[in-house]
Short mmCIF file of C-alpha atoms in Angstrom, two decimals:
data_model
loop_
_atom_site.label_atom_id
_atom_site.label_comp_id
_atom_site.label_asym_id
_atom_site.label_seq_id
_atom_site.Cartn_x
_atom_site.Cartn_y
_atom_site.Cartn_z
CA UNK A 1 19.05 -7.33 17.53
CA UNK A 2 16.75 -5.82 20.89
CA UNK A 3 14.09 -3.24 20.49
CA UNK A 4 15.45 0.06 21.67
CA UNK A 5 13.75 0.93 25.95
CA UNK A 6 11.08 3.81 25.44
CA UNK A 7 9.49 5.75 27.98
CA UNK A 8 5.87 5.46 28.16
CA UNK A 9 5.26 8.59 26.31
CA UNK A 10 7.68 7.33 22.99
CA UNK A 11 6.39 4.27 23.53
CA UNK A 12 2.25 5.95 23.10
CA UNK A 13 3.85 8.68 19.78
CA UNK A 14 4.71 5.11 18.78
CA UNK A 15 1.05 3.82 18.81
CA UNK A 16 -0.18 6.81 18.42
CA UNK A 17 1.52 7.13 14.70
CA UNK A 18 0.81 4.04 13.81
CA UNK A 19 -2.39 3.83 13.96
CA UNK A 20 -3.09 7.31 12.43
CA UNK A 21 -1.52 5.46 9.20
CA UNK A 22 -3.62 2.15 9.85
CA UNK A 23 -6.15 3.86 9.54
CA UNK A 24 -5.28 6.43 6.30
CA UNK A 25 -3.78 3.11 4.91
CA UNK A 26 -7.99 2.08 5.52
CA UNK A 27 -9.89 4.45 4.27
CA UNK A 28 -7.69 4.37 0.57
CA UNK A 29 -7.84 1.48 0.03
CA UNK A 30 -11.74 1.96 1.34
CA UNK A 31 -12.38 4.59 -1.86
CA UNK A 32 -10.26 2.78 -4.22
CA UNK A 33 -12.80 0.16 -3.41
CA UNK A 34 -16.00 1.99 -4.02
CA UNK A 35 -13.60 3.73 -6.93
CA UNK A 36 -12.97 7.16 -5.38
CA UNK A 37 -9.73 7.06 -6.26
CA UNK A 38 -7.75 5.85 -9.64
CA UNK A 39 -5.00 3.29 -9.15
CA UNK A 40 -2.66 5.37 -11.81
CA UNK A 41 -3.37 8.67 -8.49
CA UNK A 42 -2.69 5.78 -5.86
CA UNK A 43 0.77 5.25 -7.42
CA UNK A 44 2.02 9.13 -8.06
CA UNK A 45 1.08 9.06 -4.31
CA UNK A 46 3.27 6.75 -3.60
CA UNK A 47 6.19 8.88 -4.31
CA UNK A 48 5.64 11.47 -1.86
CA UNK A 49 3.78 9.71 0.72
CA UNK A 50 5.46 6.80 2.57
CA UNK A 51 2.15 6.21 4.43
CA UNK A 52 0.33 4.94 0.89
CA UNK A 53 4.28 3.92 -0.22
CA UNK A 54 4.24 1.33 2.43
CA UNK A 55 1.39 -0.30 1.88
CA UNK A 56 1.42 -3.78 -0.11
CA UNK A 57 0.96 -4.55 -3.89
CA UNK A 58 -1.04 -7.63 -3.17
CA UNK A 59 -3.28 -5.08 -0.78
CA UNK A 60 -3.59 -2.41 -2.35
CA UNK A 61 -4.71 -4.45 -5.51
CA UNK A 62 -7.45 -6.97 -3.23
CA UNK A 63 -9.27 -3.61 -2.50
CA UNK A 64 -9.81 -2.63 -6.38
CA UNK A 65 -13.30 -3.68 -7.35
CA UNK A 66 -13.33 -7.70 -8.97
CA UNK A 67 -10.29 -7.99 -7.36
CA UNK A 68 -9.74 -10.93 -4.88
CA UNK A 69 -6.57 -12.95 -3.50
CA UNK A 70 -6.37 -14.95 -6.63
CA UNK A 71 -6.55 -11.74 -9.53
CA UNK A 72 -3.66 -10.17 -6.83
CA UNK A 73 -1.67 -12.92 -7.01
CA UNK A 74 -1.63 -13.89 -10.83
CA UNK A 75 -1.55 -9.43 -12.00
CA UNK A 76 1.16 -9.41 -9.35
CA UNK A 77 2.44 -12.52 -11.24
CA UNK A 78 2.39 -11.06 -14.90
CA UNK A 79 3.99 -7.66 -14.14
CA UNK A 80 6.47 -9.82 -11.87
CA UNK A 81 6.42 -8.18 -8.93
CA UNK A 82 6.89 -10.20 -5.49
CA UNK A 83 4.58 -10.45 -2.86
CA UNK A 84 6.10 -8.75 -0.51
CA UNK A 85 6.49 -5.87 -1.98
CA UNK A 86 5.39 -2.73 -0.75
CA UNK A 87 3.93 0.25 -3.08
CA UNK A 88 6.14 2.56 -3.04
CA UNK A 89 9.52 0.27 -4.04
CA UNK A 90 7.45 -0.87 -7.20
CA UNK A 91 9.86 0.14 -10.13
CA UNK A 92 8.87 3.00 -13.84
CA UNK A 93 8.53 -0.49 -15.04
CA UNK A 94 6.15 -2.42 -12.21
CA UNK A 95 4.26 1.10 -11.16
CA UNK A 96 3.24 1.45 -15.44
CA UNK A 97 2.19 -2.75 -16.02
CA UNK A 98 -0.29 -2.34 -13.90
CA UNK A 99 -1.63 1.54 -14.67
CA UNK A 100 -2.65 -0.14 -18.49
CA UNK A 101 -4.03 -2.66 -16.55
CA UNK A 102 -6.93 -0.90 -14.69
CA UNK A 103 -6.45 2.00 -16.63
#
């Protein structure tokens, strides 16, 4: 499938939108790491915020204090979450399992 041709203005607008999304996700992960925001709050925000919903669950877990790559994978295995799953795609049981692990 070929990518559509974009005008320079459309291309710049898309680049700007992507930069804003990356910055917002980075700030969210930093707040999570510092303990300023709880995992349950992030999961609630993801239901209404498309930028947060597109964050990978593995990246979210790795941003938690004391959680690295190995622990994040173990948590995802235990809660039956696919490694490629994004926060917005979590089911209610998966969200509840994550909240119960970190509450």
